[in-house]
PDB file of C-alpha atoms in Angstrom:
ATOM      1  CA  MET A 299     -45.667  73.086  42.655  1.00  0.00           C
ATOM      2  CA  GLN A 300     -45.745  71.946  46.337  1.00  0.00           C
ATOM      3  CA  ILE A 301     -43.915  73.005  49.833  1.00  0.00           C
ATOM      4  CA  LEU A 302     -44.151  71.334  53.550  1.00  0.00           C
ATOM      5  CA  TRP A 303     -45.576  73.466  55.756  1.00  0.00           C
ATOM      6  CA  ASN A 304     -45.295  72.046  59.454  1.00  0.00           C
ATOM      7  CA  GLY A 305     -44.122  68.477  58.168  1.00  0.00           C
ATOM      8  CA  ALA A 306     -47.251  68.378  55.754  1.00  0.00           C
ATOM      9  CA  PRO A 307     -47.646  69.238  51.870  1.00  0.00           C
ATOM     10  CA  SER A 308     -49.547  72.258  51.073  1.00  0.00           C
ATOM     11  CA  GLU A 309     -51.945  72.629  48.308  1.00  0.00           C
ATOM     12  CA  SER A 310     -50.402  72.494  44.902  1.00  0.00           C
ATOM     13  CA  PHE A 311     -50.348  76.317  43.149  1.00  0.00           C
ATOM     14  CA  HIS A 312     -48.542  78.161  40.834  1.00  0.00           C
ATOM     15  CA  PRO A 313     -45.560  80.179  41.187  1.00  0.00           C
ATOM     16  CA  SER A 314     -46.324  83.762  39.478  1.00  0.00           C
ATOM     17  CA  ARG A 315     -42.323  84.501  38.765  1.00  0.00           C
ATOM     18  CA  GLY A 316     -39.608  82.812  39.066  1.00  0.00           C
ATOM     19  CA  VAL A 317     -36.542  83.211  41.756  1.00  0.00           C
ATOM     20  CA  ARG A 318     -34.397  84.315  38.994  1.00  0.00           C
ATOM     21  CA  GLN A 319     -37.020  87.574  38.154  1.00  0.00           C
ATOM     22  CA  GLY A 320     -37.296  87.976  41.827  1.00  0.00           C
ATOM     23  CA  ASP A 321     -39.700  85.544  44.052  1.00  0.00           C
ATOM     24  CA  PRO A 322     -40.224  87.191  46.801  1.00  0.00           C
ATOM     25  CA  ILE A 323     -39.571  83.377  47.764  1.00  0.00           C
ATOM     26  CA  SER A 324     -36.184  83.245  49.754  1.00  0.00           C
ATOM     27  CA  LEU A 325     -33.535  81.876  47.339  1.00  0.00           C
ATOM     28  CA  TYR A 326     -32.578  79.138  49.795  1.00  0.00           C
ATOM     29  CA  LEU A 327     -36.052  77.608  48.123  1.00  0.00           C
ATOM     30  CA  PHE A 328     -33.312  77.293  44.656  1.00  0.00           C
ATOM     31  CA  VAL A 329     -31.047  75.857  46.924  1.00  0.00           C
ATOM     32  CA  LEU A 330     -33.560  72.769  48.322  1.00  0.00           C
ATOM     33  CA  CYS A 331     -34.664  72.035  44.589  1.00  0.00           C
ATOM     34  CA  ILE A 332     -30.614  71.783  43.585  1.00  0.00           C
ATOM     35  CA  GLU A 333     -29.913  69.914  46.689  1.00  0.00           C
ATOM     36  CA  ARG A 334     -32.767  67.291  46.136  1.00  0.00           C
ATOM     37  CA  LEU A 335     -31.877  67.040  42.638  1.00  0.00           C
ATOM     38  CA  ALA A 336     -28.030  65.972  43.474  1.00  0.00           C
ATOM     39  CA  HIS A 337     -29.224  62.861  45.413  1.00  0.00           C
ATOM     40  CA  SER A 338     -31.457  62.419  42.618  1.00  0.00           C
ATOM     41  CA  ILE A 339     -28.201  61.861  39.880  1.00  0.00           C
ATOM     42  CA  GLN A 340     -26.429  59.229  42.735  1.00  0.00           C
ATOM     43  CA  SER A 341     -28.095  56.404  41.271  1.00  0.00           C
ATOM     44  CA  GLU A 342     -27.347  52.295  40.574  1.00  0.00           C
ATOM     45  CA  ALA A 343     -25.002  51.941  37.442  1.00  0.00           C
ATOM     46  CA  SER A 344     -28.093  50.438  34.530  1.00  0.00           C
ATOM     47  CA  THR A 345     -30.133  50.995  32.064  1.00  0.00           C
ATOM     48  CA  VAL A 346     -32.966  51.475  33.703  1.00  0.00           C
ATOM     49  CA  GLN A 347     -31.540  54.040  36.198  1.00  0.00           C
ATOM     50  CA  VAL A 348     -30.220  56.345  33.433  1.00  0.00           C
ATOM     51  CA  HIS A 349     -33.271  56.172  31.359  1.00  0.00           C
ATOM     52  CA  THR A 350     -34.975  58.092  35.039  1.00  0.00           C
ATOM     53  CA  LEU A 351     -31.758  59.969  35.819  1.00  0.00           C
ATOM     54  CA  LYS A 352     -32.972  61.568  32.243  1.00  0.00           C
ATOM     55  CA  LYS A 353     -36.007  61.980  33.220  1.00  0.00           C
ATOM     56  CA  VAL A 354     -35.439  63.342  36.542  1.00  0.00           C
ATOM     57  CA  LEU A 355     -32.574  66.231  34.446  1.00  0.00           C
ATOM     58  CA  ALA A 356     -35.151  66.936  31.247  1.00  0.00           C
ATOM     59  CA  SER A 357     -38.050  67.692  34.437  1.00  0.00           C
ATOM     60  CA  PHE A 358     -35.543  69.022  36.324  1.00  0.00           C
ATOM     61  CA  CYS A 359     -34.632  71.665  32.785  1.00  0.00           C
ATOM     62  CA  ARG A 360     -38.342  71.697  32.088  1.00  0.00           C
ATOM     63  CA  HIS A 361     -39.122  73.795  35.724  1.00  0.00           C
ATOM     64  CA  SER A 362     -36.234  76.200  36.512  1.00  0.00           C
ATOM     65  CA  GLY A 363     -35.799  77.043  32.635  1.00  0.00           C
ATOM     66  CA  LEU A 364     -32.047  76.105  32.484  1.00  0.00           C
ATOM     67  CA  LYS A 365     -30.580  73.946  30.455  1.00  0.00           C
ATOM     68  CA  VAL A 366     -27.827  71.314  30.862  1.00  0.00           C
ATOM     69  CA  SER A 367     -24.761  71.499  28.706  1.00  0.00           C
ATOM     70  CA  ASP A 368     -23.617  67.689  27.581  1.00  0.00           C
ATOM     71  CA  ALA A 369     -20.141  68.842  26.458  1.00  0.00           C
ATOM     72  CA  LYS A 370     -19.399  70.929  30.158  1.00  0.00           C
ATOM     73  CA  THR A 371     -21.051  67.902  31.912  1.00  0.00           C
ATOM     74  CA  ASN A 372     -18.915  64.060  33.029  1.00  0.00           C
ATOM     75  CA  ILE A 373     -20.335  61.013  34.814  1.00  0.00           C
ATOM     76  CA  PHE A 374     -18.087  59.424  37.323  1.00  0.00           C
ATOM     77  CA  PHE A 375     -18.597  55.846  37.939  1.00  0.00           C
ATOM     78  CA  SER A 376     -17.002  53.573  40.684  1.00  0.00           C
ATOM     79  CA  LYS A 377     -14.085  51.358  40.052  1.00  0.00           C
ATOM     80  CA  ASN A 378     -16.879  48.262  40.983  1.00  0.00           C
ATOM     81  CA  VAL A 379     -18.373  49.363  37.204  1.00  0.00           C
ATOM     82  CA  PRO A 380     -17.124  47.480  34.495  1.00  0.00           C
ATOM     83  CA  LEU A 381     -14.853  49.158  31.657  1.00  0.00           C
ATOM     84  CA  ASP A 382     -17.685  48.299  28.846  1.00  0.00           C
ATOM     85  CA  LYS A 383     -20.824  48.972  30.994  1.00  0.00           C
ATOM     86  CA  LYS A 384     -19.068  52.535  31.840  1.00  0.00           C
ATOM     87  CA  GLN A 385     -18.721  53.211  28.138  1.00  0.00           C
ATOM     88  CA  ALA A 386     -22.487  51.841  27.553  1.00  0.00           C
ATOM     89  CA  LEU A 387     -23.736  54.318  30.165  1.00  0.00           C
ATOM     90  CA  SER A 388     -22.011  57.465  29.382  1.00  0.00           C
ATOM     91  CA  ASN A 389     -22.726  56.980  25.578  1.00  0.00           C
ATOM     92  CA  LEU A 390     -25.992  56.820  27.080  1.00  0.00           C
ATOM     93  CA  MET A 391     -26.129  59.679  28.645  1.00  0.00           C
ATOM     94  CA  GLY A 392     -24.022  61.718  26.301  1.00  0.00           C
ATOM     95  CA  PHE A 393     -21.725  62.857  28.998  1.00  0.00           C
ATOM     96  CA  THR A 394     -18.232  62.278  28.807  1.00  0.00           C
ATOM     97  CA  ARG A 395     -17.105  60.068  31.257  1.00  0.00           C
ATOM     98  CA  VAL A 396     -13.989  60.761  34.075  1.00  0.00           C
ATOM     99  CA  GLU A 397     -11.880  58.929  36.301  1.00  0.00           C
ATOM    100  CA  ASP A 398     -12.397  60.908  38.976  1.00  0.00           C
ATOM    101  CA  LEU A 399     -14.945  64.405  40.508  1.00  0.00           C
ATOM    102  CA  GLY A 400     -12.579  67.156  39.196  1.00  0.00           C
ATOM    103  CA  TYR A 401     -11.356  70.815  41.105  1.00  0.00           C
ATOM    104  CA  TYR A 402     -12.888  72.657  43.192  1.00  0.00           C
ATOM    105  CA  LEU A 403     -11.484  75.634  43.496  1.00  0.00           C
ATOM    106  CA  GLY A 404      -8.275  74.656  42.951  1.00  0.00           C
ATOM    107  CA  VAL A 405      -8.716  71.696  45.279  1.00  0.00           C
ATOM    108  CA  PRO A 406      -9.161  68.530  44.622  1.00  0.00           C
ATOM    109  CA  ILE A 407     -12.818  66.548  45.462  1.00  0.00           C
ATOM    110  CA  LEU A 408     -12.343  63.060  47.018  1.00  0.00           C
ATOM    111  CA  HIS A 409     -14.364  60.314  45.936  1.00  0.00           C
ATOM    112  CA  SER A 410     -11.816  57.354  48.000  1.00  0.00           C
ATOM    113  CA  ARG A 411      -8.645  57.601  50.255  1.00  0.00           C
ATOM    114  CA  ILE A 412      -6.397  60.166  49.899  1.00  0.00           C
ATOM    115  CA  LYS A 413      -2.970  59.224  48.236  1.00  0.00           C
ATOM    116  CA  GLY A 414       0.297  61.009  47.223  1.00  0.00           C
ATOM    117  CA  GLN A 415      -1.611  60.867  43.620  1.00  0.00           C
ATOM    118  CA  THR A 416      -4.340  63.596  44.654  1.00  0.00           C
ATOM    119  CA  TYR A 417      -1.936  65.800  45.123  1.00  0.00           C
ATOM    120  CA  GLU A 418       0.533  65.170  42.768  1.00  0.00           C
ATOM    121  CA  LYS A 419      -0.604  69.296  40.946  1.00  0.00           C
ATOM    122  CA  LEU A 420       1.096  70.716  43.476  1.00  0.00           C
ATOM    123  CA  ILE A 421       4.479  69.196  42.646  1.00  0.00           C
ATOM    124  CA  GLU A 422       3.673  69.740  39.441  1.00  0.00           C
ATOM    125  CA  LYS A 423       2.075  73.613  40.010  1.00  0.00           C
ATOM    126  CA  ALA A 424       5.948  74.244  41.982  1.00  0.00           C
ATOM    127  CA  ASP A 425       8.227  72.937  39.066  1.00  0.00           C
ATOM    128  CA  ALA A 426       6.214  75.326  37.105  1.00  0.00           C
ATOM    129  CA  ARG A 427       6.442  78.080  38.462  1.00  0.00           C
ATOM    130  CA  LEU A 428      10.674  76.908  39.242  1.00  0.00           C
ATOM    131  CA  SER A 429      11.232  75.605  35.631  1.00  0.00           C
ATOM    132  CA  GLY A 430      12.128  79.826  34.549  1.00  0.00           C
ATOM    133  CA  TRP A 431      14.727  80.730  37.756  1.00  0.00           C
ATOM    134  CA  LYS A 432      17.925  79.893  38.392  1.00  0.00           C
ATOM    135  CA  ALA A 433      19.129  79.747  41.959  1.00  0.00           C
ATOM    136  CA  ALA A 434      22.720  79.220  41.140  1.00  0.00           C
ATOM    137  CA  SER A 435      22.460  82.936  39.924  1.00  0.00           C
ATOM    138  CA  LEU A 436      20.570  84.168  43.143  1.00  0.00           C
ATOM    139  CA  SER A 437      22.150  85.300  46.127  1.00  0.00           C
ATOM    140  CA  MET A 438      21.365  82.847  49.396  1.00  0.00           C
ATOM    141  CA  ALA A 439      18.488  86.199  50.733  1.00  0.00           C
ATOM    142  CA  GLY A 440      17.545  85.873  47.219  1.00  0.00           C
ATOM    143  CA  ARG A 441      17.546  82.215  46.900  1.00  0.00           C
ATOM    144  CA  VAL A 442      15.260  82.089  50.333  1.00  0.00           C
ATOM    145  CA  VAL A 443      12.852  84.581  49.421  1.00  0.00           C
ATOM    146  CA  LEU A 444      12.130  82.565  45.809  1.00  0.00           C
ATOM    147  CA  SER A 445      11.692  79.292  47.648  1.00  0.00           C
ATOM    148  CA  GLN A 446       9.820  81.433  50.299  1.00  0.00           C
ATOM    149  CA  ALA A 447       7.597  83.045  47.802  1.00  0.00           C
ATOM    150  CA  VAL A 448       7.163  80.142  44.890  1.00  0.00           C
ATOM    151  CA  VAL A 449       6.914  77.419  46.904  1.00  0.00           C
ATOM    152  CA  SER A 450       6.419  77.748  50.439  1.00  0.00           C
ATOM    153  CA  ALA A 451       3.166  79.623  50.168  1.00  0.00           C
ATOM    154  CA  LEU A 452       2.020  77.516  46.911  1.00  0.00           C
ATOM    155  CA  PRO A 453      -0.161  75.085  49.436  1.00  0.00           C
ATOM    156  CA  TYR A 454      -1.679  77.063  51.981  1.00  0.00           C
ATOM    157  CA  TYR A 455      -4.767  77.352  50.454  1.00  0.00           C
ATOM    158  CA  THR A 456      -5.372  73.560  50.386  1.00  0.00           C
ATOM    159  CA  MET A 457      -3.447  72.950  53.491  1.00  0.00           C
ATOM    160  CA  GLN A 458      -6.669  74.702  55.131  1.00  0.00           C
ATOM    161  CA  SER A 459      -8.946  72.484  54.381  1.00  0.00           C
ATOM    162  CA  ALA A 460      -6.946  68.429  54.256  1.00  0.00           C
ATOM    163  CA  LEU A 461      -4.362  66.693  55.923  1.00  0.00           C
ATOM    164  CA  LEU A 462      -1.522  66.706  52.797  1.00  0.00           C
ATOM    165  CA  PRO A 463       0.196  63.211  51.897  1.00  0.00           C
ATOM    166  CA  ASN A 464       3.518  63.299  53.641  1.00  0.00           C
ATOM    167  CA  SER A 465       5.413  62.497  50.088  1.00  0.00           C
ATOM    168  CA  ILE A 466       3.860  65.682  49.067  1.00  0.00           C
ATOM    169  CA  SER A 467       5.077  67.591  52.156  1.00  0.00           C
ATOM    170  CA  ALA A 468       8.430  66.223  51.309  1.00  0.00           C
ATOM    171  CA  GLY A 469       7.871  66.490  47.440  1.00  0.00           C
ATOM    172  CA  LEU A 470       7.728  70.614  48.680  1.00  0.00           C
ATOM    173  CA  GLU A 471      11.234  71.030  51.128  1.00  0.00           C
ATOM    174  CA  LYS A 472      12.658  68.829  48.718  1.00  0.00           C
ATOM    175  CA  ARG A 473      12.251  71.309  45.687  1.00  0.00           C
ATOM    176  CA  ILE A 474      12.695  73.920  48.790  1.00  0.00           C
ATOM    177  CA  ARG A 475      16.593  72.417  49.705  1.00  0.00           C
ATOM    178  CA  ARG A 476      17.527  72.129  46.065  1.00  0.00           C
ATOM    179  CA  ILE A 477      16.501  76.371  45.528  1.00  0.00           C
ATOM    180  CA  ILE A 478      18.311  77.768  49.085  1.00  0.00           C
ATOM    181  CA  TRP A 479      21.693  75.925  48.307  1.00  0.00           C
ATOM    182  CA  GLY A 480      21.647  76.456  44.372  1.00  0.00           C
ATOM    183  CA  GLY A 481      21.067  73.281  42.973  1.00  0.00           C
ATOM    184  CA  SER A 482      18.831  71.547  40.158  1.00  0.00           C
ATOM    185  CA  GLU A 483      16.835  68.869  39.062  1.00  0.00           C
ATOM    186  CA  ASP A 484      20.093  66.801  37.806  1.00  0.00           C
ATOM    187  CA  LYS A 485      23.112  68.272  39.989  1.00  0.00           C
ATOM    188  CA  ARG A 486      22.613  67.843  43.265  1.00  0.00           C
ATOM    189  CA  LYS A 487      24.309  69.985  45.800  1.00  0.00           C
ATOM    190  CA  LEU A 488      26.074  69.903  49.956  1.00  0.00           C
ATOM    191  CA  SER A 489      23.648  71.178  52.235  1.00  0.00           C
ATOM    192  CA  LEU A 490      26.141  73.905  53.937  1.00  0.00           C
ATOM    193  CA  VAL A 491      24.178  73.213  57.374  1.00  0.00           C
ATOM    194  CA  LYS A 492      21.352  70.997  59.561  1.00  0.00           C
ATOM    195  CA  TRP A 493      18.401  71.386  57.588  1.00  0.00           C
ATOM    196  CA  GLU A 494      17.237  71.910  61.202  1.00  0.00           C
ATOM    197  CA  GLU A 495      18.968  74.684  61.725  1.00  0.00           C
ATOM    198  CA  VAL A 496      17.367  75.970  59.123  1.00  0.00           C
ATOM    199  CA  TYR A 497      13.734  75.581  59.962  1.00  0.00           C
ATOM    200  CA  LEU A 498      14.850  78.229  63.236  1.00  0.00           C
ATOM    201  CA  PRO A 499      13.741  81.189  63.387  1.00  0.00           C
ATOM    202  CA  LYS A 500      15.933  83.596  62.399  1.00  0.00           C
ATOM    203  CA  ALA A 501      17.053  85.121  65.889  1.00  0.00           C
ATOM    204  CA  LEU A 502      18.300  82.171  66.747  1.00  0.00           C
ATOM    205  CA  GLY A 503      20.735  81.685  63.869  1.00  0.00           C
ATOM    206  CA  GLY A 504      18.287  80.238  61.252  1.00  0.00           C
ATOM    207  CA  LEU A 505      16.776  81.400  58.364  1.00  0.00           C
ATOM    208  CA  GLY A 506      12.888  81.259  58.999  1.00  0.00           C
ATOM    209  CA  VAL A 507      11.631  78.225  56.738  1.00  0.00           C
ATOM    210  CA  LYS A 508       8.844  77.032  57.634  1.00  0.00           C
ATOM    211  CA  ARG A 509       8.179  73.287  58.164  1.00  0.00           C
ATOM    212  CA  GLN A 510       5.920  71.849  55.196  1.00  0.00           C
ATOM    213  CA  ARG A 511       4.158  69.616  57.530  1.00  0.00           C
ATOM    214  CA  VAL A 512       4.004  71.546  60.830  1.00  0.00           C
ATOM    215  CA  MET A 513       2.385  74.477  58.128  1.00  0.00           C
ATOM    216  CA  ASN A 514      -0.138  72.012  57.123  1.00  0.00           C
ATOM    217  CA  GLU A 515      -0.862  70.986  61.137  1.00  0.00           C
ATOM    218  CA  ALA A 516      -1.174  74.378  62.230  1.00  0.00           C
ATOM    219  CA  LEU A 517      -2.973  75.434  59.209  1.00  0.00           C
ATOM    220  CA  LEU A 518      -5.791  72.885  60.609  1.00  0.00           C
ATOM    221  CA  MET A 519      -5.688  73.881  63.889  1.00  0.00           C
ATOM    222  CA  LYS A 520      -7.296  76.769  63.140  1.00  0.00           C
ATOM    223  CA  ILE A 521     -10.114  75.433  62.134  1.00  0.00           C
ATOM    224  CA  GLY A 522     -10.506  73.319  64.949  1.00  0.00           C
ATOM    225  CA  TRP A 523     -10.053  76.026  67.119  1.00  0.00           C
ATOM    226  CA  LYS A 524     -12.652  78.198  65.396  1.00  0.00           C
ATOM    227  CA  PHE A 525     -15.387  75.536  65.841  1.00  0.00           C
ATOM    228  CA  LEU A 526     -14.453  74.592  69.104  1.00  0.00           C
ATOM    229  CA  THR A 527     -14.861  78.119  70.082  1.00  0.00           C
ATOM    230  CA  ASP A 528     -17.478  79.101  67.778  1.00  0.00           C
ATOM    231  CA  GLN A 529     -19.987  76.156  68.193  1.00  0.00           C
ATOM    232  CA  ASN A 530     -22.809  78.261  66.927  1.00  0.00           C
ATOM    233  CA  SER A 531     -21.902  79.137  64.222  1.00  0.00           C
ATOM    234  CA  LEU A 532     -24.276  77.570  61.223  1.00  0.00           C
ATOM    235  CA  TRP A 533     -21.159  75.752  59.887  1.00  0.00           C
ATOM    236  CA  ALA A 534     -20.153  73.957  63.499  1.00  0.00           C
ATOM    237  CA  ARG A 535     -23.734  72.932  64.193  1.00  0.00           C
ATOM    238  CA  ILE A 536     -23.809  71.409  60.205  1.00  0.00           C
ATOM    239  CA  TRP A 537     -21.017  69.422  61.412  1.00  0.00           C
ATOM    240  CA  LYS A 538     -21.943  68.434  64.591  1.00  0.00           C
ATOM    241  CA  VAL A 539     -24.957  66.914  63.141  1.00  0.00           C
ATOM    242  CA  LYS A 540     -23.074  65.364  60.507  1.00  0.00           C
ATOM    243  CA  TYR A 541     -20.336  63.429  62.157  1.00  0.00           C
ATOM    244  CA  GLY A 542     -21.296  63.506  65.370  1.00  0.00           C
ATOM    245  CA  ASN A 543     -19.268  62.767  68.450  1.00  0.00           C
ATOM    246  CA  ILE A 544     -16.409  61.079  66.021  1.00  0.00           C
ATOM    247  CA  LEU A 545     -15.278  64.589  65.589  1.00  0.00           C
ATOM    248  CA  PHE A 546     -14.342  65.414  69.412  1.00  0.00           C
ATOM    249  CA  GLU A 547     -12.884  61.457  69.753  1.00  0.00           C
ATOM    250  CA  ASP A 548     -10.773  62.840  66.518  1.00  0.00           C
ATOM    251  CA  MET A 549      -9.679  65.840  68.793  1.00  0.00           C
ATOM    252  CA  ALA A 550      -8.983  63.802  71.566  1.00  0.00           C
ATOM    253  CA  GLY A 551      -6.409  60.498  69.368  1.00  0.00           C
ATOM    254  CA  HIS A 552      -9.334  58.272  70.047  1.00  0.00           C
ATOM    255  CA  ARG A 553      -9.189  57.936  65.993  1.00  0.00           C
ATOM    256  CA  LYS A 554      -7.482  59.140  63.193  1.00  0.00           C
ATOM    257  CA  PRO A 555      -9.727  60.090  60.609  1.00  0.00           C
ATOM    258  CA  SER A 556      -8.868  57.515  56.900  1.00  0.00           C
ATOM    259  CA  SER A 557      -8.826  60.615  54.460  1.00  0.00           C
ATOM    260  CA  GLY A 558      -7.121  63.579  56.781  1.00  0.00           C
ATOM    261  CA  ILE A 559      -9.827  65.787  55.492  1.00  0.00           C
ATOM    262  CA  ILE A 560     -11.690  68.250  57.133  1.00  0.00           C
TER     263      ILE A 560
END
């Protein structure tokens, strides 16, 4: 193998120990190899590129001692690739074809503009958790606690990294209202007071229910504040190099991000 030393490739040498067996070289070397591999596997949807990709993966496995599991590996195509070509190339690779990039730590990996269906699973999870509860049999205090513990807290992790579509925030608040007023999916109950008053703190006569949209923006502002006050941190420096002044333009309101993702 070779490494770049002061911008020039070194002489070829054979490592005496692998990284996984305690190589004295920094583990960051392994990260660099994975980064290079990640760039190599993004290629044109053609038979030639598929054969090249298979060679790259085979070479990586041969040198690293790892093995790619065909059963656990998926392949994702651009929407501009014809369906028959997608199927043919998927069969050639031996991977399962998917229509999205899936999830990482419970958050969808975005590859296009954010739509309501991108985060539809948050609504589905809320419905699944509420399916075993009968809000009408609980007291008002119990229904408020149920709404906060089951629905309000559900999207907080996702809200820290993405601005959810209005339809998702509205859908979550709809379920909170339904729980508090003791209604159900089939039977709607009248609101006893204005919903604006329910949002007020308990000290002011409200129930302390949090607005989903406001909570989403507040959690994103925490990241923005950390970025502005700790610009020497590694992640802040990476952001500045990757996005440049667009971050500050967005904060000043000069430009609206198309995807709403941090």
